[in-house]
Coordinates of C-alpha atoms in Angstrom, one line a residue:
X1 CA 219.0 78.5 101.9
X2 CA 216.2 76.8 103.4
X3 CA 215.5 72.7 103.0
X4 CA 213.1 71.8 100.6
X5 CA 211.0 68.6 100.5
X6 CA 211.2 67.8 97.2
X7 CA 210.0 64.2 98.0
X8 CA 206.9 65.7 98.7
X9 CA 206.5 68.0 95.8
X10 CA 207.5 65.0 93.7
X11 CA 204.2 62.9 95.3
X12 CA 202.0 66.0 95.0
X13 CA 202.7 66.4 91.3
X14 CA 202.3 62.6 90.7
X15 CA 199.0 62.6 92.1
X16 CA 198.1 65.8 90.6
X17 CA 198.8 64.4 87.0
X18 CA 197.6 61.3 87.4
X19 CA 194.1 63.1 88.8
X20 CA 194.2 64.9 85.4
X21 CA 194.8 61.7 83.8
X22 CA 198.2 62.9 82.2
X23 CA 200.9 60.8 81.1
X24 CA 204.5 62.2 82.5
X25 CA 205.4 62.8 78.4
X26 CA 202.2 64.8 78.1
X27 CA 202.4 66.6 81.4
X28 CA 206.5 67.9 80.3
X29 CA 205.1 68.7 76.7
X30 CA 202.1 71.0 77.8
X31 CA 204.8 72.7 80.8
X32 CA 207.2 72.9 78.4
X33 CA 210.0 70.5 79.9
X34 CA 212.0 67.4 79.3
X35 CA 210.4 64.1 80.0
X36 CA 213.4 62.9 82.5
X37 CA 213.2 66.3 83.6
X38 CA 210.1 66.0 85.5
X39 CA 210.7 62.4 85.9
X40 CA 213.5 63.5 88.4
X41 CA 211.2 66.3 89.6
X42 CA 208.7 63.1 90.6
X43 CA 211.3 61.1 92.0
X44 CA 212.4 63.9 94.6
X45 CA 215.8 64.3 92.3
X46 CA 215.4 67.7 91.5
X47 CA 214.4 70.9 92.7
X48 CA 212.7 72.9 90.3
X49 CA 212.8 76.4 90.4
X50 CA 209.4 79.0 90.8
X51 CA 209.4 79.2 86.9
X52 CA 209.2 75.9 86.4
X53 CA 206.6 75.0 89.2
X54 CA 204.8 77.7 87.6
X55 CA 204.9 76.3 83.9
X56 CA 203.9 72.7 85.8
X57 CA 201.1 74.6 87.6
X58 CA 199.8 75.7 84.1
X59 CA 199.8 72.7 82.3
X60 CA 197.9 71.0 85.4
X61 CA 195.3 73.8 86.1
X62 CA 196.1 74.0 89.6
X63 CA 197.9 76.6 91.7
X64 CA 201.4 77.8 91.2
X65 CA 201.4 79.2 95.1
X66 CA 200.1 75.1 96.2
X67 CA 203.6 74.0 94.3
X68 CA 205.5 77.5 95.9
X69 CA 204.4 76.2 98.9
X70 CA 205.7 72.0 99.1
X71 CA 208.4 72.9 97.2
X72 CA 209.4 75.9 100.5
X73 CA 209.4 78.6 98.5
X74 CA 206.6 80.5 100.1
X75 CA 206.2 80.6 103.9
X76 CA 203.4 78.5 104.7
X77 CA 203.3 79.5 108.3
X78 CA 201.9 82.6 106.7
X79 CA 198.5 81.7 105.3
X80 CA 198.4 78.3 106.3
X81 CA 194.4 78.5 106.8
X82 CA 194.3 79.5 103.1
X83 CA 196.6 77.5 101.8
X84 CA 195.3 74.5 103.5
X85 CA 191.7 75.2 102.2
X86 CA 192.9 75.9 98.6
X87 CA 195.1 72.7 98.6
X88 CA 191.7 70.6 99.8
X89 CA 190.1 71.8 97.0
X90 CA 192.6 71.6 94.4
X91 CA 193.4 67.5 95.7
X92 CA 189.6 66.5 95.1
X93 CA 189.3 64.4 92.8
X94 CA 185.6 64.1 92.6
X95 CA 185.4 67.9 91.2
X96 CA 186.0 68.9 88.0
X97 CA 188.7 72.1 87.4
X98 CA 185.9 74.4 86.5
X99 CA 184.2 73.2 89.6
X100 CA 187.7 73.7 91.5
X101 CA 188.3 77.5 89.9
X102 CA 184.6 78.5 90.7
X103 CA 185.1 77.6 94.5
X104 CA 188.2 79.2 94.4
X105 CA 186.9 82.4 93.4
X106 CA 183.9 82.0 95.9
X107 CA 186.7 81.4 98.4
X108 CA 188.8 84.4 97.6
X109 CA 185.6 86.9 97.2
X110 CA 184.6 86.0 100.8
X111 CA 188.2 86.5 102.3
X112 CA 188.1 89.6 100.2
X113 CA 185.1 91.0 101.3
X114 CA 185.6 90.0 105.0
X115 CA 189.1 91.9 104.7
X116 CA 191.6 89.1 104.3
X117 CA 194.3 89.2 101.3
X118 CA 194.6 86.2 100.0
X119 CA 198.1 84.0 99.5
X120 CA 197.3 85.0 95.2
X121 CA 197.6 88.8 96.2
X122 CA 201.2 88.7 96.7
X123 CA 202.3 85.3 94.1
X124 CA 202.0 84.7 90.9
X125 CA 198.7 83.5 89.7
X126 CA 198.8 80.5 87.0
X127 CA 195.2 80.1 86.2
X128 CA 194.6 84.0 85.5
X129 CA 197.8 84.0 83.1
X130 CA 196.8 84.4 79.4
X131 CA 199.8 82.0 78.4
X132 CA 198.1 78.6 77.0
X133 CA 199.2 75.6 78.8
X134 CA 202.9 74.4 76.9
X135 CA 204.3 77.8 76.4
X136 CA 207.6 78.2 77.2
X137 CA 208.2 81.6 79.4
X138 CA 207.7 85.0 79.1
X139 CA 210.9 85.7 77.5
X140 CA 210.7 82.8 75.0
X141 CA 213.0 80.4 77.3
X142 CA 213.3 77.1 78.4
X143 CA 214.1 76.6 82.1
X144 CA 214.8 72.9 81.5
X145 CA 218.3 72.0 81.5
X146 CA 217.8 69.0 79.3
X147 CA 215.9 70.8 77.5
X148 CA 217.6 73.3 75.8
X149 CA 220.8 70.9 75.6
X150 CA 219.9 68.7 73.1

């Protein structure tokens, strides 16, 4: 199993939801997990798994594969050009999402047309999912241990 740096991800998505100017409740409502849930997720005292990140990702408006990647799940080493761009522009905070999802698309239309596949070819792509932010998954399930406990 490989290491994770969870302390990382735990930054990332602090700064992430304090850019969208989220409170932690309002962030685990709209991804559809417990408040000490993503607390600990924060804090570097959890690992979250893909679904999750993805929910998270939603309820941000950012990229599930930026999460995949601090959190190790996808190989960095393997787009790292891309992934580094995309992650510049979804850390600005001077733009606004739609500004961040229209130079996304320039992004990936250029890659595209030059003959690169992008990192989003082969993951799973949050912002193109028709799933409003604070759904649960596909199946109807919570992934949140807390959650669905009590």
């Amino acid at each position: 199993m490989a290491s994770l740096n969870v302390g990382n991800l735990g930054e990332y998505l602090r700064e992430q939801r304090r850019n969208a100017q989220l409170s932690l409740r309002q962030l685990a409502d709209a991804a559809g997990v417990s408040n000490p849930y993503l607390s600990q997720i924060e804090r570097g005292l959890r690992k979250p798994s893909a679904e999750v990140l993805q929910q998270v990702a939603k309820a941000l408006r950012i990229s599930a594969e930026t999460l995949y990647v601090r959190a190790g799940i996808l190989d960095a080493e393997r787009d790292r050009d891309e992934v580094e761009t995309r992650a510049a522009i979804l850390a600005d905070p001077t733009l606004t999402g739609a500004q961040k999802q229209a130079l996304l698309q320039i992004y990936e239309s250029f890659r595209k047309e030059n003959g690169f596949a992008t990192a989003r070819d082969g993951a799973v792509d949050a912002q193109d999912d028709a799933a409003e932010p604070g759904t649960r998954t596909a199946g109807g399930t919570d992934t949140d241990p807390q959650r669905t406990a009590g």
